[in-house]
Short mmCIF file of C-alpha atoms and ligand atoms in Angstrom, two decimals:
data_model
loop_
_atom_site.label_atom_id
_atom_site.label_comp_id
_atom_site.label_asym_id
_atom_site.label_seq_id
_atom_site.Cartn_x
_atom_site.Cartn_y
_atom_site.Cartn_z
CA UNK A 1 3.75 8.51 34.11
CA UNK A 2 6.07 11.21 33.26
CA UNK A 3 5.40 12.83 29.82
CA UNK A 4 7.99 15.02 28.12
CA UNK A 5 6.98 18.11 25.84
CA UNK A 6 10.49 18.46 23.60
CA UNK A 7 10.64 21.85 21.37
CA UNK A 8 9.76 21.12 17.81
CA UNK A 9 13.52 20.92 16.29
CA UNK A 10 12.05 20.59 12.13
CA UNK A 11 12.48 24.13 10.40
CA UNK A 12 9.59 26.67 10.78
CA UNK A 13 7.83 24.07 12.53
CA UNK A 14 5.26 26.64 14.95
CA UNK A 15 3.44 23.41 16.40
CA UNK A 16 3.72 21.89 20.19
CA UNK A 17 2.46 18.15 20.79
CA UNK A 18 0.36 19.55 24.47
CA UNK A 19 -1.54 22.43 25.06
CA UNK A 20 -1.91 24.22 28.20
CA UNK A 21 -4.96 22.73 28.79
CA UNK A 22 -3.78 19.06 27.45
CA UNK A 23 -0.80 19.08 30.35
CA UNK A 24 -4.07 20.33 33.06
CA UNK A 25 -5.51 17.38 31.99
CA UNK A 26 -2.82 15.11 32.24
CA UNK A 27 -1.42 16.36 35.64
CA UNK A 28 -5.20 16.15 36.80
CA UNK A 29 -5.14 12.42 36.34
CA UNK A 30 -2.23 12.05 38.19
CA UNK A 31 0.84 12.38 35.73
CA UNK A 32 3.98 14.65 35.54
CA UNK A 33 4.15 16.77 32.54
CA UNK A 34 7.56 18.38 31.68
CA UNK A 35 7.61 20.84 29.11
CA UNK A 36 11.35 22.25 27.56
CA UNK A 37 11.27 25.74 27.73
CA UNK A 38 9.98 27.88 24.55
CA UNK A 39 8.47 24.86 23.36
CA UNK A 40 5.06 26.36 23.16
CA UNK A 41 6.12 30.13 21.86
CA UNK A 42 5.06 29.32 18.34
CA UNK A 43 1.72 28.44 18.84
CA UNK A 44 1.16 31.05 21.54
CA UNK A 45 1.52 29.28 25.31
CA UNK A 46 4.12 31.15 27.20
CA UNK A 47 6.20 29.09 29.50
CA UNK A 48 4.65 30.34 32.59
CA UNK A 49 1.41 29.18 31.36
CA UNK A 50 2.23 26.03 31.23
CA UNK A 51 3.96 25.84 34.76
CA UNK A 52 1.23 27.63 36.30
CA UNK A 53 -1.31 24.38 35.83
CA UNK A 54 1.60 22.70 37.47
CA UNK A 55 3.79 21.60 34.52
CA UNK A 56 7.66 21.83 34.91
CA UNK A 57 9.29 23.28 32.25
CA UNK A 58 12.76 22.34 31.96
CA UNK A 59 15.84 24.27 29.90
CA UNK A 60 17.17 21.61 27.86
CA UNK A 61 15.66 18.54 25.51
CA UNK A 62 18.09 16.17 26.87
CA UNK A 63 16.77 16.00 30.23
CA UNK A 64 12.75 15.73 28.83
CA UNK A 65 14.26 12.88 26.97
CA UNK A 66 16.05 10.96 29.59
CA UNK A 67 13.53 11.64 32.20
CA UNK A 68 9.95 10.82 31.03
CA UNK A 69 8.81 7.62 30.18
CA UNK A 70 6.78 8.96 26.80
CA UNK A 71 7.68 11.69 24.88
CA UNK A 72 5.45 13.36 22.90
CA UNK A 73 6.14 15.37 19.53
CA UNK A 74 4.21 16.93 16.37
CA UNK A 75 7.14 15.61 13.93
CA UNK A 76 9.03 12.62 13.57
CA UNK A 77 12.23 12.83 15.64
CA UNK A 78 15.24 13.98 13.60
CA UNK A 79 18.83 12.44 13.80
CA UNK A 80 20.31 14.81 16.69
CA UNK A 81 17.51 12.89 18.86
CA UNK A 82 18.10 9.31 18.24
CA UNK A 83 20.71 9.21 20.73
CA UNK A 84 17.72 9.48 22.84
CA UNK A 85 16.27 6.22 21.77
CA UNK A 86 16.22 3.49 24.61
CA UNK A 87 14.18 0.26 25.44
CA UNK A 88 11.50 1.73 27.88
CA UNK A 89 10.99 4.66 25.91
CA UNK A 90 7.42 5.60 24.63
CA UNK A 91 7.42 7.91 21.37
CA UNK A 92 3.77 9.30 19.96
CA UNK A 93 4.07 11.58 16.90
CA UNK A 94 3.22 11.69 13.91
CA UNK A 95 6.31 8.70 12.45
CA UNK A 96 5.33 8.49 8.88
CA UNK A 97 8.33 5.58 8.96
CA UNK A 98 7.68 4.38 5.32
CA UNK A 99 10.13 7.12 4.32
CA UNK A 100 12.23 6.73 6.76
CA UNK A 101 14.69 4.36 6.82
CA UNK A 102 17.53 5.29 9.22
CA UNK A 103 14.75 6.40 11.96
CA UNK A 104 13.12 3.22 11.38
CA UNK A 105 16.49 1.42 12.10
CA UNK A 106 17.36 3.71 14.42
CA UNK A 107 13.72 2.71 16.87
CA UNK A 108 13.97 -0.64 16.02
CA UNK A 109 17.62 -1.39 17.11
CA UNK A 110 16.61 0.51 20.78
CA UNK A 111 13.81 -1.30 21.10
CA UNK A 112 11.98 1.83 21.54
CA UNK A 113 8.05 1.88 21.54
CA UNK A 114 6.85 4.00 18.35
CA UNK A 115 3.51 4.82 18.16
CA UNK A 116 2.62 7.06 15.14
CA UNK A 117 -0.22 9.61 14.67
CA UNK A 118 -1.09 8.75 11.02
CA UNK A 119 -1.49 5.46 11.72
CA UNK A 120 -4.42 5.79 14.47
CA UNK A 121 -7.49 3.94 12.66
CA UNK A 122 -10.91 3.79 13.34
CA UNK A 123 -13.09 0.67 11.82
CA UNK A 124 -14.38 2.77 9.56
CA UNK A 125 -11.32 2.90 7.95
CA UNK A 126 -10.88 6.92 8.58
CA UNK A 127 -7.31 7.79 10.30
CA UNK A 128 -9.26 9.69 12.85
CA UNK A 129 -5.40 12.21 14.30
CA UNK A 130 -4.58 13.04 10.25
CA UNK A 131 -8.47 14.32 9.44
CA UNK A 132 -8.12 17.51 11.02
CA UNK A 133 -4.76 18.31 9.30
CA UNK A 134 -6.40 17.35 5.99
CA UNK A 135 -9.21 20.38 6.73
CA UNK A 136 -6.61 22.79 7.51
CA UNK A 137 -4.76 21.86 4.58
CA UNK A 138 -7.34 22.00 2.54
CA UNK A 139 -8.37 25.12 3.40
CA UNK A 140 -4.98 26.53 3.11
CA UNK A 141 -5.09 25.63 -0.23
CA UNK A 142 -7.84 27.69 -1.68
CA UNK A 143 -6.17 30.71 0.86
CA UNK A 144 -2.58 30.00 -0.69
CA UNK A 145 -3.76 29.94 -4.57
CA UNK A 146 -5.60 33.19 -4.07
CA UNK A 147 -2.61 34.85 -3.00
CA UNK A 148 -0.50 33.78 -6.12
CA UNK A 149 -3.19 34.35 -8.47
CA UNK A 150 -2.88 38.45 -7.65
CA UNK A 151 -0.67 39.82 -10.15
CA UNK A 152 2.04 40.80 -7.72
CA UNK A 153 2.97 37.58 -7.23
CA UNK A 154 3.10 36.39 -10.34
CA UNK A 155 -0.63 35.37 -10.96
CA UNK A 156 -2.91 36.24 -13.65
CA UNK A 157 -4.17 39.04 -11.43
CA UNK A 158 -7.75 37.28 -10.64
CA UNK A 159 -10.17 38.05 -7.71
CA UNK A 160 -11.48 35.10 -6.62
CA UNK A 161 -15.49 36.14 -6.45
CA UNK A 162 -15.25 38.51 -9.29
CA UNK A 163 -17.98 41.51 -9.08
CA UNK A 164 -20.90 42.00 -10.40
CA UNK A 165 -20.95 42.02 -14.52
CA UNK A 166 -17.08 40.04 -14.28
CA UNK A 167 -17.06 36.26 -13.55
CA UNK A 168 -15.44 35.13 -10.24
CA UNK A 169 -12.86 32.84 -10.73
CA UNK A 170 -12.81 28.86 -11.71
CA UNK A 171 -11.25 26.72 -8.64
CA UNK A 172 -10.84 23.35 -9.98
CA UNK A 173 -10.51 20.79 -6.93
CA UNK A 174 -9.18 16.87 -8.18
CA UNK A 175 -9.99 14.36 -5.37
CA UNK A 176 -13.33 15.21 -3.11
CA UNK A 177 -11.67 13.60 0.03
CA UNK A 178 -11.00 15.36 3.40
CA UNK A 179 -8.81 17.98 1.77
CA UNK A 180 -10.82 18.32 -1.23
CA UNK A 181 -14.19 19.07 0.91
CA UNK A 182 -12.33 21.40 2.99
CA UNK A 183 -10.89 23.18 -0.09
CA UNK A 184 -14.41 23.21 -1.78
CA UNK A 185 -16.17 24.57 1.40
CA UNK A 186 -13.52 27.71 1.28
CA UNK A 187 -13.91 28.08 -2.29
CA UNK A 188 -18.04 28.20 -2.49
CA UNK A 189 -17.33 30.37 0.58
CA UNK A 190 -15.11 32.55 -1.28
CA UNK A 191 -17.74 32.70 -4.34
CA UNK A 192 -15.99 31.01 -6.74
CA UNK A 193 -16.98 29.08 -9.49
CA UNK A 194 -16.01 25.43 -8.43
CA UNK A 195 -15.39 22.56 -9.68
CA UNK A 196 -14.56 18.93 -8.36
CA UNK A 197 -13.69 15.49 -9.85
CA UNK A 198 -13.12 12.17 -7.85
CA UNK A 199 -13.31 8.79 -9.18
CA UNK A 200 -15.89 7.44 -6.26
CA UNK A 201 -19.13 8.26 -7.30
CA UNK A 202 -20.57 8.14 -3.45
CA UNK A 203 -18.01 11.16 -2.81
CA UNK A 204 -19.40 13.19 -6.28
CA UNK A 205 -22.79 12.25 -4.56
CA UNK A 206 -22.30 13.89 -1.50
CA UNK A 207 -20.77 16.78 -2.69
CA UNK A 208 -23.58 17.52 -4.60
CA UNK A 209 -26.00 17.11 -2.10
CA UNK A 210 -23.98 19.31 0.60
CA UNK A 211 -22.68 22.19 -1.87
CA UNK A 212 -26.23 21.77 -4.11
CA UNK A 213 -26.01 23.99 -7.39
CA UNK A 214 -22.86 25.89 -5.97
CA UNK A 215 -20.51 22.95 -6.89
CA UNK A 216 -20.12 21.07 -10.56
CA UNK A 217 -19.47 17.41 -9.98
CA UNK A 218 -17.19 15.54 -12.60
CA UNK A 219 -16.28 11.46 -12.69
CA UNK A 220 -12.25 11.81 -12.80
CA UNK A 221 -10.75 10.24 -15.85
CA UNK A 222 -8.13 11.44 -17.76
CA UNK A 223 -10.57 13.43 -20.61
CA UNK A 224 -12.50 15.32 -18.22
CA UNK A 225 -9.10 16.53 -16.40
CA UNK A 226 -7.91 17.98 -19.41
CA UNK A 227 -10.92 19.48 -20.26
CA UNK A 228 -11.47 21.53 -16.75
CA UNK A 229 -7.99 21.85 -15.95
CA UNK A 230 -6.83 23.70 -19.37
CA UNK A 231 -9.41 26.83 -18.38
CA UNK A 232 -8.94 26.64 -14.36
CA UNK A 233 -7.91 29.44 -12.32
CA UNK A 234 -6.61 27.26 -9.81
CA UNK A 235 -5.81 24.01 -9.56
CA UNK A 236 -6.12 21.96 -6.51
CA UNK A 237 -4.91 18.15 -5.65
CA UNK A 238 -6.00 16.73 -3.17
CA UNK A 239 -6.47 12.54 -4.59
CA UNK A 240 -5.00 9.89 -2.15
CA UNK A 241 -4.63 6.26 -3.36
CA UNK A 242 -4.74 5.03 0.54
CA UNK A 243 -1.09 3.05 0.47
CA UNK A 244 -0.08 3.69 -2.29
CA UNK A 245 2.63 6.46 -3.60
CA UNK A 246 -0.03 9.35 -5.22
CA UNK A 247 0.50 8.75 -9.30
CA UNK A 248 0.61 11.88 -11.61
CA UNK A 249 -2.93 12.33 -12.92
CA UNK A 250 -1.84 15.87 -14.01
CA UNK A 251 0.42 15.44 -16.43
CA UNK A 252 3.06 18.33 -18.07
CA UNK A 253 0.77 18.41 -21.31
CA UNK A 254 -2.16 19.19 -18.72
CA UNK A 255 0.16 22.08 -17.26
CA UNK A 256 1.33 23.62 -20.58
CA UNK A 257 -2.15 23.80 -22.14
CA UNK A 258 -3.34 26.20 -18.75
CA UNK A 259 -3.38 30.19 -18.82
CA UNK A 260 0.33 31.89 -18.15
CA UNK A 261 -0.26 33.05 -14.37
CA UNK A 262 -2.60 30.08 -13.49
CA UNK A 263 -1.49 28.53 -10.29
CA UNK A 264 -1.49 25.01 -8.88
CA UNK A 265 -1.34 23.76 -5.19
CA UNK A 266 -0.87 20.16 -4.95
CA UNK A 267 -1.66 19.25 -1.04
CA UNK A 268 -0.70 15.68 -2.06
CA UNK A 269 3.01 16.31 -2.34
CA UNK A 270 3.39 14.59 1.26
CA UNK A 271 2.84 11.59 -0.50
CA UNK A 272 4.37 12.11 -3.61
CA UNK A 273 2.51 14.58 -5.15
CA UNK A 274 -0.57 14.14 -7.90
CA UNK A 275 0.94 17.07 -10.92
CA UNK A 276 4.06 15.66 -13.55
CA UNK A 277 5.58 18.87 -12.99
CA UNK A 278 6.41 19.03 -9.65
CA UNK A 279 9.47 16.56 -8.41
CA UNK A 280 9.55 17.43 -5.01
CA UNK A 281 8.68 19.54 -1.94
CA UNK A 282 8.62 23.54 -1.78
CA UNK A 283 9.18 24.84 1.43
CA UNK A 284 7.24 27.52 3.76
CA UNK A 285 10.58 30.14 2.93
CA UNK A 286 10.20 29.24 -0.76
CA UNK A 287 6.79 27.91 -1.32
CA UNK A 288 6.62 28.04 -5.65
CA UNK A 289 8.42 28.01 -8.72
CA UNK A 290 7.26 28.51 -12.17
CA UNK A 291 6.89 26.33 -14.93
CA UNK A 292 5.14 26.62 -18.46
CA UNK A 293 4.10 29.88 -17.01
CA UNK A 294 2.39 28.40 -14.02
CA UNK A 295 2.80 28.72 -10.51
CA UNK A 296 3.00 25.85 -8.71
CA UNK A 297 2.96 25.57 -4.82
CA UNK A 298 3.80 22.20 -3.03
CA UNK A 299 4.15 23.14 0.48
CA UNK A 300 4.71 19.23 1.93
CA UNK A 301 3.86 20.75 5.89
CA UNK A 302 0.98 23.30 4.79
CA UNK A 303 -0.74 23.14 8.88
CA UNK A 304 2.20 24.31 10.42
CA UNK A 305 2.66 27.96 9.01
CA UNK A 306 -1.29 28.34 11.39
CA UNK A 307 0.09 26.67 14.70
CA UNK A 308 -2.79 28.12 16.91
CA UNK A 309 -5.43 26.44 14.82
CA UNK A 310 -3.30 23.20 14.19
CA UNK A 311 -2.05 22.84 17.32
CA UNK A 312 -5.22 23.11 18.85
CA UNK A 313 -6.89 20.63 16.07
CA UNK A 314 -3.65 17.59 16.32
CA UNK A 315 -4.19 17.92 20.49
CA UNK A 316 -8.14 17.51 20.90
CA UNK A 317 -8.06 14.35 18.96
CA UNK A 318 -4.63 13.09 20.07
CA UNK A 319 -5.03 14.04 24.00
CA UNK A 320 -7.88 11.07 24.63
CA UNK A 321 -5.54 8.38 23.00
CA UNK A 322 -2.29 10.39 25.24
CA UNK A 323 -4.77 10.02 28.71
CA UNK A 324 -5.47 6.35 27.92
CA UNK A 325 -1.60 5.22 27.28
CA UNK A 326 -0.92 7.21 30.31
CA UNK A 327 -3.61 5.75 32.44
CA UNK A 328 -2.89 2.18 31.61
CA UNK A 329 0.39 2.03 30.25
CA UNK A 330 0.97 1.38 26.93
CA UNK A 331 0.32 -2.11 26.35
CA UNK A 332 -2.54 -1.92 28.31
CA UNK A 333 -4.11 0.50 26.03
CA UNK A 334 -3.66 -0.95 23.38
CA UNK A 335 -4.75 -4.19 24.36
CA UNK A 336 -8.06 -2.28 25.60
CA UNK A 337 -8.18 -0.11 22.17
CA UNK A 338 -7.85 -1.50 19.28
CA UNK A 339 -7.92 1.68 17.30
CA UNK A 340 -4.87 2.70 18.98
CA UNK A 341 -3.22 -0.78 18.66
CA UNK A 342 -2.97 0.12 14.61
CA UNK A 343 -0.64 2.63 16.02
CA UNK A 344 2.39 0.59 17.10
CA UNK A 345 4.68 0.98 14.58
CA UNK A 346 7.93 -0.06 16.27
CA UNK A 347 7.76 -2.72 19.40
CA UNK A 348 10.14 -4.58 20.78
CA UNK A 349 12.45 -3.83 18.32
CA UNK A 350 9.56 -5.45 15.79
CA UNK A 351 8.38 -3.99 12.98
CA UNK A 352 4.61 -4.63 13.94
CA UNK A 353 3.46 -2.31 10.97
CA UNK A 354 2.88 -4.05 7.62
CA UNK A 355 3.60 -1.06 5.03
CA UNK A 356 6.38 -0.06 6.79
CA UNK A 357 7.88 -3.57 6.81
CA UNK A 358 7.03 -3.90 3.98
CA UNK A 359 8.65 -0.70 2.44
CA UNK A 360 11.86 -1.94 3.90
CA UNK A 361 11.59 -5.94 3.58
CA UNK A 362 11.40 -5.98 7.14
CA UNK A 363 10.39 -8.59 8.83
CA UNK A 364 6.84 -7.80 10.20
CA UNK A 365 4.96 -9.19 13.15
CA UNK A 366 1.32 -8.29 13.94
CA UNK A 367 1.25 -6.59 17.43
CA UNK A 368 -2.06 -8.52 18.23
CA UNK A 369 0.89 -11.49 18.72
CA UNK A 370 3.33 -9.01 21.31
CA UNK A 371 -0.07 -8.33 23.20
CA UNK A 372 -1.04 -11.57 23.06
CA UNK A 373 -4.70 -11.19 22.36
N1 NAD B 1 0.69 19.00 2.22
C1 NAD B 1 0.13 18.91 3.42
O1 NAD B 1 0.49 19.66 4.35
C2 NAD B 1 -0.96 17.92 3.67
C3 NAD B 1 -1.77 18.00 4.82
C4 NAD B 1 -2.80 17.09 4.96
C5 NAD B 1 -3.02 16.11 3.97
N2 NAD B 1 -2.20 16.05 2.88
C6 NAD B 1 -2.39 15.06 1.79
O2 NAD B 1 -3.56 15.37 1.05
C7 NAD B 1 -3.98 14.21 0.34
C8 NAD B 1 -5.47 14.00 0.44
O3 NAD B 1 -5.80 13.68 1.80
P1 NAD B 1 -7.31 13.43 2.23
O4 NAD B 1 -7.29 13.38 3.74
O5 NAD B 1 -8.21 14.39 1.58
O6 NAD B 1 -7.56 11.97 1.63
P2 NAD B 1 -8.99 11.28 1.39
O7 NAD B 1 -8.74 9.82 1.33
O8 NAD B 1 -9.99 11.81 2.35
O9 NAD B 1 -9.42 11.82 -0.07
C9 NAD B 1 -8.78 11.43 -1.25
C10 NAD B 1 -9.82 11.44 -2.36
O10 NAD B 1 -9.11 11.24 -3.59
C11 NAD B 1 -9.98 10.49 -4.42
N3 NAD B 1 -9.24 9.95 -5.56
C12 NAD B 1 -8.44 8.85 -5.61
N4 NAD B 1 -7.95 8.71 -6.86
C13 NAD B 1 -8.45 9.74 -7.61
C14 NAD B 1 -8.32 10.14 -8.96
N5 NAD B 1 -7.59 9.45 -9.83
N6 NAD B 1 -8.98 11.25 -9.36
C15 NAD B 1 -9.73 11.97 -8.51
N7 NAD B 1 -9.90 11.63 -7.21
C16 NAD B 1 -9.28 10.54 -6.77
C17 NAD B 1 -10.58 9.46 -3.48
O11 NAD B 1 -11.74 8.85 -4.02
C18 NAD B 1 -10.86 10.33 -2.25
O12 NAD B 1 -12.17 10.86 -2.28
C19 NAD B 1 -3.13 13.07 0.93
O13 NAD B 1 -2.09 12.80 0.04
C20 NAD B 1 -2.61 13.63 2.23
O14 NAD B 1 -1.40 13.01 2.63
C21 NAD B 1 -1.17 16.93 2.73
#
C-alpha cells in the first residue's frame, strides 16, 4: 500500500501522523511511505531522516494525496483538502465528524473511507488512540495553571508546594477520569494540596487507594463544588458525559465567589466545556481571558503545543491499527478487528457511525452490514 504523510495544515499544529520509526516499520512490511517535505519539523524528524529508512518525501501535499491509497493525519482534514476526497481513498485521523458538518458531507458524497482516531474502541469501553492525549492533557493542565497563578501573569502570585511554615497551594481537580488522574498525579507530584470530585464512586475509590492520604476524595454534587471550588487555587475540569455535550457543573456564581487571581483550566472545552463562564475555545497564541477576576484557560488542542511527547504517544498506539489496515486492506481489517471496525465513520458514502448520524439526521447503517459479517 502506499501511505501518504501530508504536513499538518491546522494553526500551531507541531504534530506528524508517522514517526521515523513508524514509516521503518511500515516500509519493512512491504509498503511505500511518502512523507511531504517539513512535515515532521515540528516534532523534531528532519526530512532526511525520514528518507534515510527509505521513505520518499515529496514537495507538495497534492501529490501525497493523489498518490497513496491512505493518508494519514493528526487533525481532521480542513476545506483546502477536500478536493482531495475520492472513492478509493483511505483517511485515518483523528475525524471528530459530530461537529463537522460540511467535512462529513464532503467524505460522504466521495465515497471516501473515514476512519477516525477517537472512535477506536476496545470492549472495555476505553477509546484506547484518545487515552494518551487525555494524560498529556491532563498533565498540561496542572503545568498551565501554575504558570498563571504567578503574579506576572495575572495570578494570585502562589507557589504551588509552598515552603516550609506557608501552605502549598489547593489544586481542585472535577472529574477523576483519564485527564483528571493525570492532572492529580502532577499535582501530588508538585506537592500540592489536592483535591478531586467525580460522581462514580469506583473512580473516588481508586484514587484513594493509588494517591493514599496525599489526595481528598469528594462525591461530585453541586454543594460540595461550591464548597471546594470557592477556596481553590486552581481549578481543573476534566468530567466527560461519554456522548453527550459536557454540561456546566461550574456555574458563574461558582466563579464569582473564587479569590481575584484564581485560575481555571477547563480540559473539557473540546467537548463543550464543563465552567458557565467560558463560551468557547482559547487558542495556544491567546490561551486566557479574565472574568470575575479569574483566569480562565480553555486551550481546545492542549497536546499539540509538546509535539515530541504527543507525537510519539498518538503513533505507538495508532501504528499497530496503521500496519494491520495496511497488511490486509481495509476491509479486511476490520472484518478481522473489531475494535478497529468502531472506527469507520464514513463508508461507501454511508454514515456507518451512529452519533454522527445521528448529530446530522443522517441516515446510519451499521458497518457490520458493508462487511457483511
Ligand atoms: N483540551 C484538550 O486538549 C483535551 C485533550 C484530551 C482530552 N480532553 C477532554 O477532557 C475530558 C475528559 O477526558 P477523559 O479522557 O479524562 O475522560 P474520562 O471518561 O476518562 O473521565 C471523565 C470522568 O468524569 C467523571 N464525571 C462525569 N460527570 C461528572 C460530574 N458531574 N462531576 C464530576 N465528575 C464527573 C466520570 O465519572 C469520569 O471519571 C473530555 O472532555 C475530553 O474530550 C481535552
Amino acid at each position: 500500500m502506499i501511505i501518504g504523510i501530508p504536513k499538518e495544515i491546522k494553526i500551531q499544529e507541531n504534530r506528524v501522523s508517522l514517526t521515523p520509526a513508524g514509516a521503518d516499520a511500515l516500509i519493512r512490511a512491504g509498503h511505500t511511505v511518502l512523507v511531504e517535505k517539513g512535515a515532521g519539523i515540528g516534532s523534531g524528524f528532519s526530512d532526511e531522516l525520514y528518507s534515510q529508512l527509505g521513505a520518499k518525501v515529496i514537495e507538495d501535499a497534492a501529490s501525497i494525496w493523489e498518490r497513496s491509497d491512505m493518508i494519514l493525519k493528526v487533525k481532521e482534514p480542513l476545506p483546502s483538502e477536500y478536493k482531495y476526497f475520492r472513492e478509493d481513498l483511505i483517511i485515518f485521523t483523528f475525524l471528530h465528524l459530530a461537529n463537522e458538518p460540511e467535512l462529513t458531507k464532503s467524505l460522504a458524497e466521495s465515497k471516501t473511507i473515514a476512519l477516525a482516531y477517537e472512535t477506536v474502541q476496545l470492549p472495555s469501553g476505553v477509546l484506547p488512540i484518545l487515552t494518551p492525549m487525555s494524560e498529556i492533557a491532563g498533565r498540561m493542565a496542572v503545568q498551565q495553571g501554575s504558570i498563571y497563578l504567578e503574579k506576572i501573569h495575572g495570578g494570585k502570585g502562589k507557589l504551588i508546594d509552598g515552603v516550609p511554615g506557608v501552605p502549598p497551594a489547593h489544586i481542585v481537580v472535577v472529574g477523576g477520569g483519564i485527564v483528571g488522574t493525570s492532572a492529580i498525579r502532577r499535582a501530588v507530584g508538585l506537592g500540592a494540596r489536592v483535591t478531586v470530585l467525580d460522581i462514580n464512586i469506583d473512580r473516588l475509590r481508586y484514587l484513594s487507594e493509588v494517591f493514599m492520604s496525599k489526595v481528598e476524595t469528594l462525591y461530585s454534587n453541586n454543594y460540595n463544588i461550591i464548597q471546594t471550588v470557592r477556596t481553590a487555587d486552581l481549578v481543573i475540569g476534566a468530567v466527560l458525559i461519554p456522548g453527550a455535550k459536557t454540561t456546566k457543573i461550574i456555574t458563574e456564581d461558582m466563579v464569582k465567589a473564587m479569590e481575584p487571581g484564581s485560575v481555571i483550566v477547563d480540559v473539557t472545552i473540546d467537548q463543550g466545556g464543563c465552567i458557565e463562564t467560558i463560551k468557547r475555545p482559547t487558542t495556544h497564541e491567546n490561551p486566557v481571558f479574565v472574568k470575575h477576576g479569574v483566569i480562565h484557560y480553555a486551550v481546545a488542542n492542549i497536546p499539540s503545543v509538546v509535539p515530541q511527547t504527543s507525537t510519539l504517544a498518538l503513533t505507538n498506539i495508532t501504528l499497530p491499527y496503521v500496519l494491520q489496515i495496511a497488511n490486509m486492506g481495509w476491509k479486511d481489517a476490520l472484518i478481522a478487528n473489531p475494535v478497529l471496525a468502531k472506527s469507520a465513520n464514513i463508508v461507501d458514502g454511508k454514515v456507518t457511525y451512529k452519533a454522527v448520524a445521528d448529530a446530522f439526521d443522517m441516515e446510519y447503517t451499521n458497518i457490520e452490514d458493508i462487511l457483511k459479517i
